Short mmCIF file of C-alpha atoms in Angstrom, two decimals:
data_model
loop_
_atom_site.label_atom_id
_atom_site.label_comp_id
_atom_site.label_asym_id
_atom_site.label_seq_id
_atom_site.Cartn_x
_atom_site.Cartn_y
_atom_site.Cartn_z
CA MET J 12 12.43 -8.70 27.34
CA THR J 13 13.87 -12.72 26.65
CA LYS J 14 14.80 -12.35 23.23
CA ILE J 15 14.56 -16.24 21.81
CA LYS J 16 17.12 -17.11 19.08
CA THR J 17 17.03 -19.09 15.99
CA VAL J 18 18.73 -22.12 15.55
CA ASP J 19 22.27 -20.63 14.84
CA HIS J 20 22.35 -21.93 10.54
CA LEU J 21 19.71 -20.37 10.08
CA THR J 22 20.72 -16.72 11.06
CA SER J 23 22.84 -16.88 7.32
CA ILE J 24 20.29 -17.89 5.27
CA LYS J 25 19.41 -15.45 2.81
CA THR J 26 15.53 -14.94 3.22
CA TYR J 27 13.79 -17.13 0.07
CA GLU J 28 11.59 -15.01 -1.97
CA GLY J 29 8.83 -16.75 -3.72
CA VAL J 30 6.97 -15.26 -6.70
CA LYS J 31 4.14 -12.56 -6.02
CA PRO J 32 0.82 -13.88 -6.39
CA LEU J 33 -1.27 -11.87 -9.54
CA GLU J 34 -3.53 -10.56 -6.65
CA ILE J 35 -0.44 -8.55 -4.82
CA ILE J 36 1.10 -7.35 -8.30
CA ALA J 37 -2.17 -5.83 -9.31
CA GLU J 38 -2.91 -4.28 -5.85
CA GLU J 39 1.27 -2.57 -6.17
CA LEU J 40 0.67 -1.67 -10.16
CA ASN J 41 -2.63 -0.69 -9.22
CA ILE J 42 -4.30 -2.46 -12.57
CA PRO J 43 -6.54 -5.08 -12.96
CA VAL J 44 -5.75 -9.29 -12.32
CA ALA J 45 -6.66 -9.17 -16.00
CA GLU J 46 -3.97 -7.41 -17.05
CA ILE J 47 -1.75 -8.70 -16.34
CA ILE J 48 0.98 -11.05 -18.57
CA LYS J 49 2.88 -12.82 -15.15
CA LEU J 50 5.85 -14.75 -17.16
CA ASP J 51 8.69 -15.13 -13.60
CA GLY J 52 7.02 -18.29 -11.85
CA ASN J 53 6.94 -20.72 -14.90
CA GLU J 54 3.80 -20.85 -14.19
CA ASN J 55 0.96 -22.11 -16.77
CA PRO J 56 -1.15 -18.62 -18.33
CA TYR J 57 -3.71 -20.65 -19.06
CA ASP J 58 -6.77 -22.43 -17.54
CA PRO J 59 -6.77 -26.35 -16.56
CA LEU J 60 -9.53 -28.61 -18.26
CA PRO J 61 -13.73 -27.01 -18.19
CA GLU J 62 -13.75 -30.64 -16.50
CA VAL J 63 -11.55 -30.45 -13.85
CA ILE J 64 -12.78 -26.90 -13.34
CA ALA J 65 -16.33 -28.61 -13.06
CA THR J 66 -15.04 -31.01 -10.98
CA LEU J 67 -13.53 -28.85 -8.00
CA SER J 68 -16.23 -26.56 -8.01
CA SER J 69 -18.99 -29.76 -7.09
CA LEU J 70 -16.35 -30.52 -4.32
CA LYS J 71 -18.43 -31.46 -0.52
CA ASN J 72 -17.55 -31.97 2.91
CA ILE J 73 -15.02 -29.38 2.45
CA SER J 74 -15.03 -29.62 6.27
CA PHE J 75 -14.07 -32.50 7.13
CA TYR J 76 -9.93 -33.58 7.43
CA PRO J 77 -8.66 -35.03 3.83
CA ASP J 78 -7.49 -38.69 3.01
CA THR J 79 -3.79 -37.37 4.06
CA LEU J 80 -2.79 -40.66 1.52
CA CYS J 81 -4.74 -39.61 -1.71
CA SER J 82 -5.61 -43.29 -2.04
CA ASN J 83 -7.99 -42.49 -5.41
CA LEU J 84 -5.59 -39.90 -6.72
CA ILE J 85 -2.69 -42.54 -6.65
CA GLN J 86 -4.31 -45.78 -7.80
CA VAL J 87 -5.59 -43.39 -10.86
CA LEU J 88 -1.79 -42.53 -10.96
CA ALA J 89 -0.62 -46.31 -10.60
CA LYS J 90 -2.85 -46.88 -13.68
CA LYS J 91 -1.69 -44.21 -16.07
CA GLU J 92 1.82 -45.02 -15.02
CA ASN J 93 1.08 -48.78 -15.32
CA LEU J 94 3.37 -49.03 -10.93
CA GLU J 95 2.07 -50.33 -7.94
CA ALA J 96 0.57 -48.11 -6.21
CA ASN J 97 3.17 -48.67 -3.29
CA ASN J 98 5.60 -47.10 -5.59
CA PHE J 99 3.97 -43.66 -4.85
CA ILE J 100 3.47 -40.55 -2.94
CA VAL J 101 1.35 -37.28 -2.97
CA GLY J 102 3.25 -33.78 -1.42
CA SER J 103 1.92 -30.25 -0.88
CA GLY J 104 3.72 -29.69 -4.12
CA SER J 105 7.70 -31.24 -5.37
CA ASP J 106 8.93 -28.68 -3.08
CA GLU J 107 7.00 -30.40 -0.11
CA LEU J 108 8.28 -33.65 -1.62
CA ILE J 109 11.87 -32.19 -2.15
CA GLU J 110 12.17 -31.58 1.69
CA LEU J 111 10.54 -34.34 3.42
CA LEU J 112 13.55 -36.78 0.99
CA ILE J 113 16.09 -34.28 2.63
CA ARG J 114 14.92 -34.07 5.97
CA ALA J 115 14.45 -38.24 5.74
CA TYR J 116 18.14 -39.07 4.18
CA ALA J 117 20.58 -36.44 4.94
CA ASN J 118 22.30 -35.76 8.26
CA PRO J 119 23.89 -32.59 9.10
CA PHE J 120 27.11 -33.72 7.65
CA ASP J 121 26.20 -34.84 4.09
CA THR J 122 25.99 -33.61 1.31
CA VAL J 123 23.18 -32.75 -1.74
CA LEU J 124 25.04 -32.69 -5.20
CA SER J 125 22.98 -30.62 -7.98
CA PHE J 126 23.81 -28.78 -11.03
CA SER J 127 24.60 -25.55 -11.39
CA PRO J 128 21.96 -23.51 -12.32
CA THR J 129 19.75 -25.60 -11.87
CA PHE J 130 16.20 -25.52 -9.31
CA GLY J 131 16.60 -22.94 -6.83
CA MET J 132 14.58 -24.94 -3.82
CA ILE J 133 17.18 -27.32 -3.25
CA SER J 134 19.98 -25.02 -2.35
CA PHE J 135 17.57 -22.87 -0.03
CA LEU J 136 16.24 -26.29 1.55
CA THR J 137 19.28 -27.86 1.97
CA GLN J 138 21.02 -24.74 3.87
CA VAL J 139 17.91 -25.08 6.15
CA HIS J 140 17.92 -28.09 7.36
CA GLY J 141 21.92 -27.85 7.77
CA ILE J 142 22.74 -29.60 5.12
CA LYS J 143 25.80 -28.50 2.27
CA ASN J 144 24.83 -28.70 -1.01
CA VAL J 145 27.73 -29.63 -3.57
CA THR J 146 26.84 -27.55 -6.93
CA PHE J 147 28.10 -29.07 -10.37
CA PRO J 148 29.08 -26.61 -12.49
CA GLN J 149 27.86 -26.79 -16.08
CA GLN J 150 29.73 -25.92 -19.53
CA ILE J 151 28.47 -23.26 -21.67
CA ILE J 152 28.87 -24.11 -25.06
CA LYS J 153 28.26 -21.52 -27.57
CA LYS J 154 27.58 -21.79 -31.33
CA GLY J 155 27.07 -19.20 -33.49
CA SER J 156 23.97 -16.89 -31.38
CA PHE J 157 23.02 -20.21 -29.10
CA ALA J 158 24.78 -21.55 -26.17
CA HIS J 159 23.69 -24.78 -24.55
CA TYR J 160 25.26 -25.93 -21.33
CA THR J 161 26.80 -29.60 -20.95
CA PHE J 162 28.75 -31.58 -18.65
CA ASP J 163 31.34 -34.35 -17.81
CA GLU J 164 29.32 -37.35 -16.95
CA ASP J 165 32.10 -39.38 -15.36
CA GLN J 166 32.84 -36.36 -13.12
CA PHE J 167 29.77 -35.93 -12.22
CA LEU J 168 29.11 -39.29 -10.75
CA ASP J 169 32.50 -39.18 -9.46
CA ALA J 170 31.49 -36.21 -6.73
CA GLY J 171 27.67 -38.80 -7.08
CA LYS J 172 29.78 -40.83 -4.85
CA GLY J 173 30.71 -39.15 -1.97
CA SER J 174 27.83 -37.86 -1.98
CA LYS J 175 24.09 -38.75 0.03
CA ILE J 176 21.81 -36.74 -2.19
CA VAL J 177 21.61 -36.61 -5.81
CA PHE J 178 19.19 -34.51 -7.52
CA ILE J 179 18.61 -34.39 -10.79
CA ALA J 180 15.86 -31.41 -13.06
CA ARG J 181 15.10 -33.43 -16.07
CA PRO J 182 14.37 -31.35 -18.05
CA ASN J 183 16.46 -29.27 -15.94
CA ASN J 184 15.76 -25.65 -14.43
CA PRO J 185 16.11 -23.50 -16.14
CA ASP J 186 18.38 -24.76 -19.79
CA GLY J 187 16.15 -27.50 -20.27
CA LYS J 188 18.85 -29.97 -20.76
CA VAL J 189 17.70 -33.99 -20.60
CA VAL J 190 20.46 -36.13 -18.90
CA SER J 191 20.21 -39.65 -20.59
CA GLU J 192 18.06 -42.79 -19.43
CA ARG J 193 21.58 -44.56 -19.26
CA PHE J 194 23.28 -41.89 -17.01
CA ILE J 195 20.48 -42.13 -14.86
CA GLU J 196 21.15 -45.88 -14.64
CA ARG J 197 24.65 -45.44 -14.21
CA LEU J 198 23.82 -42.62 -11.09
CA ALA J 199 21.18 -45.22 -9.36
CA SER J 200 23.31 -47.70 -9.52
CA LEU J 201 25.98 -46.13 -6.61
CA PRO J 202 24.81 -46.10 -2.89
CA ILE J 203 23.26 -42.68 -2.96
CA LEU J 204 19.68 -41.45 -3.21
CA VAL J 205 19.15 -40.10 -6.04
CA ILE J 206 16.38 -37.86 -6.52
CA ILE J 207 15.24 -36.99 -10.51
CA ASP J 208 12.98 -34.01 -10.99
CA GLU J 209 10.09 -33.77 -13.53
CA ALA J 210 8.20 -31.01 -13.56
CA TYR J 211 8.90 -30.20 -17.04
CA ILE J 212 8.78 -33.85 -18.75
CA GLU J 213 5.44 -33.21 -20.46
CA PHE J 214 7.25 -29.96 -22.25
CA ALA J 215 10.06 -32.40 -23.70
CA ASN J 216 9.89 -34.85 -26.37
CA TYR J 217 11.22 -37.73 -23.91
CA GLN J 218 10.17 -40.13 -21.55
CA SER J 219 9.54 -40.49 -18.05
CA LEU J 220 12.08 -42.42 -16.22
CA ALA J 221 9.03 -43.31 -13.19
CA LYS J 222 9.15 -46.77 -15.31
CA LEU J 223 12.57 -47.29 -13.55
CA VAL J 224 11.11 -47.29 -9.98
CA PRO J 225 10.67 -50.55 -9.36
CA GLN J 226 14.41 -51.11 -10.49
CA TYR J 227 16.13 -48.97 -8.12
CA GLU J 228 14.80 -48.82 -4.75
CA ASN J 229 16.99 -45.58 -4.21
CA LEU J 230 15.49 -44.22 -6.94
CA VAL J 231 12.38 -41.07 -7.03
CA VAL J 232 10.95 -39.60 -9.41
CA LEU J 233 9.29 -36.45 -8.75
CA ARG J 234 6.19 -35.40 -11.14
CA THR J 235 3.90 -32.13 -10.66
CA PHE J 236 0.19 -30.71 -11.68
CA SER J 237 1.70 -27.66 -11.22
CA LYS J 238 3.54 -27.18 -14.76
CA ALA J 239 1.08 -28.71 -17.97
CA TYR J 240 -1.84 -29.32 -16.33
CA GLY J 241 -2.26 -25.93 -14.51
CA LEU J 242 -2.83 -27.14 -11.06
CA GLY J 243 0.32 -24.50 -9.64
CA GLY J 244 -2.42 -23.01 -6.91
CA LEU J 245 -3.57 -26.73 -5.82
CA ARG J 246 -0.03 -28.09 -4.75
CA VAL J 247 -0.06 -31.12 -5.39
CA GLY J 248 2.79 -32.87 -6.36
#
Protein backbone atom coordinates (compact mmCIF):
# COMPACT_ATOMS: atom_id res chain seq x y z
CA MET A 1 0.00 0.00 0.00
CA THR A 2 1.33 3.43 -0.95
CA LYS A 3 1.72 5.76 2.01
CA ILE A 4 0.60 9.30 1.31
CA LYS A 5 3.02 11.77 2.88
CA THR A 6 1.94 14.88 4.70
CA VAL A 7 3.43 18.27 3.88
CA ASP A 8 7.09 18.18 4.95
CA HIS A 9 7.00 20.96 7.54
CA LEU A 10 4.05 19.39 9.37
CA THR A 11 6.06 16.33 10.42
CA SER A 12 8.19 18.40 12.80
CA ILE A 13 5.28 20.08 14.58
CA LYS A 14 4.41 18.93 18.06
CA THR A 15 0.79 17.78 18.23
CA TYR A 16 -1.46 20.44 19.67
CA GLU A 17 -3.36 19.19 22.68
CA GLY A 18 -6.35 21.31 23.60
CA VAL A 19 -8.08 21.20 26.96
CA LYS A 20 -10.17 18.12 27.59
CA PRO A 21 -13.96 18.57 27.66
CA LEU A 22 -15.85 17.93 30.87
CA GLU A 23 -17.39 14.70 29.60
CA ILE A 24 -14.00 13.13 28.87
CA ILE A 25 -12.59 14.17 32.25
CA ALA A 26 -15.63 12.76 34.03
CA GLU A 27 -15.25 9.46 32.18
CA GLU A 28 -11.53 9.21 32.92
CA LEU A 29 -11.97 9.98 36.62
CA ASN A 30 -15.26 8.10 36.91
CA ILE A 31 -16.99 11.01 38.63
CA PRO A 32 -20.06 13.10 37.71
CA VAL A 33 -19.53 16.22 35.61
CA ALA A 34 -21.13 18.28 38.39
CA GLU A 35 -18.26 17.41 40.74
CA ILE A 36 -15.54 18.75 38.44
CA ILE A 37 -14.02 22.18 39.05
CA LYS A 38 -12.31 22.92 35.73
CA LEU A 39 -9.69 25.68 35.64
CA ASP A 40 -7.22 24.57 32.94
CA GLY A 41 -8.77 26.28 29.91
CA ASN A 42 -9.68 29.77 31.18
CA GLU A 43 -13.30 28.85 30.63
CA ASN A 44 -16.06 30.75 32.36
CA PRO A 45 -17.46 28.44 35.09
CA TYR A 46 -20.77 30.32 35.25
CA ASP A 47 -23.77 29.78 33.00
CA PRO A 48 -24.66 32.45 30.43
CA LEU A 49 -27.49 34.88 31.17
CA PRO A 50 -30.94 33.22 31.36
CA GLU A 51 -32.01 35.25 28.31
CA VAL A 52 -29.19 33.69 26.28
CA ILE A 53 -30.13 30.17 27.33
CA ALA A 54 -33.79 30.86 26.51
CA THR A 55 -32.87 32.17 23.06
CA LEU A 56 -30.69 29.14 22.31
CA SER A 57 -33.49 26.82 23.44
CA SER A 58 -35.95 28.47 21.05
CA LEU A 59 -33.79 28.26 17.92
CA LYS A 60 -35.67 27.20 14.80
CA ASN A 61 -34.72 26.22 11.24
CA ILE A 62 -31.46 24.65 12.39
CA SER A 63 -31.66 22.19 9.49
CA PHE A 64 -30.83 25.08 7.14
CA TYR A 65 -27.40 26.60 6.61
CA PRO A 66 -26.94 29.82 8.57
CA ASP A 67 -26.07 33.31 7.38
CA THR A 68 -22.32 32.86 6.99
CA LEU A 69 -21.76 36.60 7.36
CA CYS A 70 -23.65 36.73 10.69
CA SER A 71 -25.25 39.94 9.44
CA ASN A 72 -27.66 40.46 12.35
CA LEU A 73 -24.94 39.91 14.94
CA ILE A 74 -22.62 42.30 13.14
CA GLN A 75 -25.29 45.01 13.15
CA VAL A 76 -25.67 44.63 16.92
CA LEU A 77 -21.90 44.67 17.48
CA ALA A 78 -21.46 47.71 15.25
CA LYS A 79 -24.04 49.63 17.26
CA LYS A 80 -22.48 48.55 20.56
CA GLU A 81 -18.95 49.57 19.53
CA ASN A 82 -20.09 52.66 17.58
CA LEU A 83 -18.37 51.45 14.41
CA GLU A 84 -19.44 50.76 10.84
CA ALA A 85 -20.66 47.25 10.08
CA ASN A 86 -18.00 46.80 7.40
CA ASN A 87 -15.36 46.91 10.14
CA PHE A 88 -16.53 43.51 11.47
CA ILE A 89 -16.07 39.86 10.63
CA VAL A 90 -17.36 36.96 12.73
CA GLY A 91 -15.63 33.61 12.93
CA SER A 92 -15.76 30.30 14.76
CA GLY A 93 -13.81 31.64 17.71
CA SER A 94 -10.71 33.83 17.64
CA ASP A 95 -8.57 30.82 16.65
CA GLU A 96 -10.24 30.67 13.23
CA LEU A 97 -9.84 34.41 12.70
CA ILE A 98 -6.14 34.29 13.63
CA GLU A 99 -5.59 31.43 11.19
CA LEU A 100 -7.47 33.25 8.41
CA LEU A 101 -5.32 36.35 8.94
CA ILE A 102 -2.12 34.30 8.80
CA ARG A 103 -3.27 32.53 5.63
CA ALA A 104 -4.36 35.78 4.00
CA TYR A 105 -1.36 37.98 4.79
CA ALA A 106 1.73 35.86 5.53
CA ASN A 107 3.88 34.17 2.89
CA PRO A 108 6.10 31.15 3.70
CA PHE A 109 9.18 33.31 4.26
CA ASP A 110 7.45 36.00 6.32
CA THR A 111 7.63 36.24 10.11
CA VAL A 112 5.02 36.74 12.81
CA LEU A 113 6.26 38.57 15.90
CA SER A 114 4.76 37.94 19.34
CA PHE A 115 5.68 38.10 23.00
CA SER A 116 7.07 35.23 24.99
CA PRO A 117 5.12 34.02 26.86
CA THR A 118 1.78 34.62 25.16
CA PHE A 119 -1.26 32.79 23.73
CA GLY A 120 0.06 29.40 22.55
CA MET A 121 -2.06 29.14 19.39
CA ILE A 122 0.10 31.77 17.67
CA SER A 123 3.15 29.51 17.66
CA PHE A 124 1.10 26.49 16.61
CA LEU A 125 -0.80 28.17 13.76
CA THR A 126 2.30 29.79 12.28
CA GLN A 127 4.05 26.41 12.25
CA VAL A 128 1.06 24.76 10.59
CA HIS A 129 1.31 27.21 7.69
CA GLY A 130 5.11 27.16 7.45
CA ILE A 131 5.48 30.70 8.78
CA LYS A 132 8.27 31.68 11.15
CA ASN A 133 7.14 32.83 14.60
CA VAL A 134 9.68 35.17 16.18
CA THR A 135 9.13 35.52 19.92
CA PHE A 136 10.20 38.63 21.80
CA PRO A 137 11.33 37.70 25.33
CA GLN A 138 9.96 39.70 28.23
CA GLN A 139 11.93 40.54 31.34
CA ILE A 140 10.75 39.36 34.74
CA ILE A 141 10.82 42.08 37.38
CA LYS A 142 10.63 40.80 40.94
CA LYS A 143 9.49 42.90 43.85
CA GLY A 144 9.29 41.04 47.13
CA SER A 145 7.02 38.05 46.65
CA PHE A 146 5.52 39.52 43.46
CA ALA A 147 6.81 39.47 39.89
CA HIS A 148 5.65 40.91 36.59
CA TYR A 149 6.78 40.96 32.97
CA THR A 150 8.06 44.04 31.16
CA PHE A 151 9.71 44.78 27.82
CA ASP A 152 11.53 47.52 25.92
CA GLU A 153 9.02 49.16 23.57
CA ASP A 154 11.63 50.59 21.18
CA GLN A 155 13.35 47.23 20.80
CA PHE A 156 10.01 45.57 20.11
CA LEU A 157 9.21 48.18 17.46
CA ASP A 158 12.57 47.55 15.80
CA ALA A 159 11.80 43.83 15.72
CA GLY A 160 8.37 44.59 14.32
CA LYS A 161 9.85 46.42 11.33
CA GLY A 162 11.18 43.13 10.00
CA SER A 163 7.92 41.24 10.47
CA LYS A 164 4.81 40.85 8.33
CA ILE A 165 2.43 40.41 11.27
CA VAL A 166 2.67 41.44 14.92
CA PHE A 167 0.41 39.70 17.42
CA ILE A 168 -0.24 41.16 20.87
CA ALA A 169 -2.68 39.85 23.44
CA ARG A 170 -4.11 42.75 25.45
CA PRO A 171 -4.28 41.80 28.31
CA ASN A 172 -1.52 39.33 27.61
CA ASN A 173 -2.09 35.66 28.31
CA PRO A 174 -0.82 34.45 30.80
CA ASP A 175 0.59 37.44 32.72
CA GLY A 176 -2.21 39.98 32.24
CA LYS A 177 0.00 42.83 31.03
CA VAL A 178 -1.86 45.58 29.13
CA VAL A 179 0.23 47.54 26.62
CA SER A 180 -0.63 51.20 26.17
CA GLU A 181 -2.81 52.67 23.46
CA ARG A 182 0.09 54.88 22.41
CA PHE A 183 2.33 51.85 21.89
CA ILE A 184 -0.28 50.19 19.66
CA GLU A 185 -0.57 53.38 17.62
CA ARG A 186 3.21 53.40 17.15
CA LEU A 187 3.03 49.79 15.97
CA ALA A 188 0.12 50.50 13.63
CA SER A 189 2.11 53.32 12.01
CA LEU A 190 4.50 50.67 10.63
CA PRO A 191 3.78 48.89 7.30
CA ILE A 192 2.76 45.65 9.04
CA LEU A 193 -0.44 43.90 10.07
CA VAL A 194 -1.10 44.43 13.78
CA ILE A 195 -3.40 41.93 15.50
CA ILE A 196 -4.62 42.79 19.00
CA ASP A 197 -6.30 39.94 20.87
CA GLU A 198 -8.66 41.37 23.50
CA ALA A 199 -10.11 38.07 24.72
CA TYR A 200 -9.77 39.22 28.33
CA ILE A 201 -10.40 42.96 27.98
CA GLU A 202 -13.65 42.74 29.97
CA PHE A 203 -11.63 41.62 32.99
CA ALA A 204 -9.21 44.58 32.82
CA ASN A 205 -9.71 48.18 33.84
CA TYR A 206 -8.89 49.36 30.32
CA GLN A 207 -10.92 50.27 27.26
CA SER A 208 -10.94 48.26 24.06
CA LEU A 209 -8.87 49.61 21.18
CA ALA A 210 -11.59 48.79 18.65
CA LYS A 211 -12.10 52.55 18.31
CA LEU A 212 -8.74 52.77 16.51
CA VAL A 213 -9.73 50.41 13.69
CA PRO A 214 -11.18 53.14 11.41
CA GLN A 215 -7.92 55.10 11.75
CA TYR A 216 -5.57 52.23 10.87
CA GLU A 217 -6.54 49.86 8.07
CA ASN A 218 -3.68 47.53 9.10
CA LEU A 219 -5.10 47.08 12.63
CA VAL A 220 -7.25 44.10 13.64
CA VAL A 221 -8.83 43.86 17.10
CA LEU A 222 -10.10 40.43 18.15
CA ARG A 223 -12.90 39.97 20.67
CA THR A 224 -14.67 36.83 21.84
CA PHE A 225 -17.85 35.58 23.48
CA SER A 226 -15.96 32.68 25.08
CA LYS A 227 -14.62 34.33 28.23
CA ALA A 228 -16.68 37.09 29.88
CA TYR A 229 -19.90 35.99 28.16
CA GLY A 230 -19.46 32.30 29.01
CA LEU A 231 -20.19 31.05 25.49
CA GLY A 232 -17.01 29.09 24.78
CA GLY A 233 -19.00 26.13 23.51
CA LEU A 234 -20.61 28.20 20.74
CA ARG A 235 -17.26 29.26 19.22
CA VAL A 236 -18.04 32.87 18.33
CA GLY A 237 -15.23 35.40 17.89
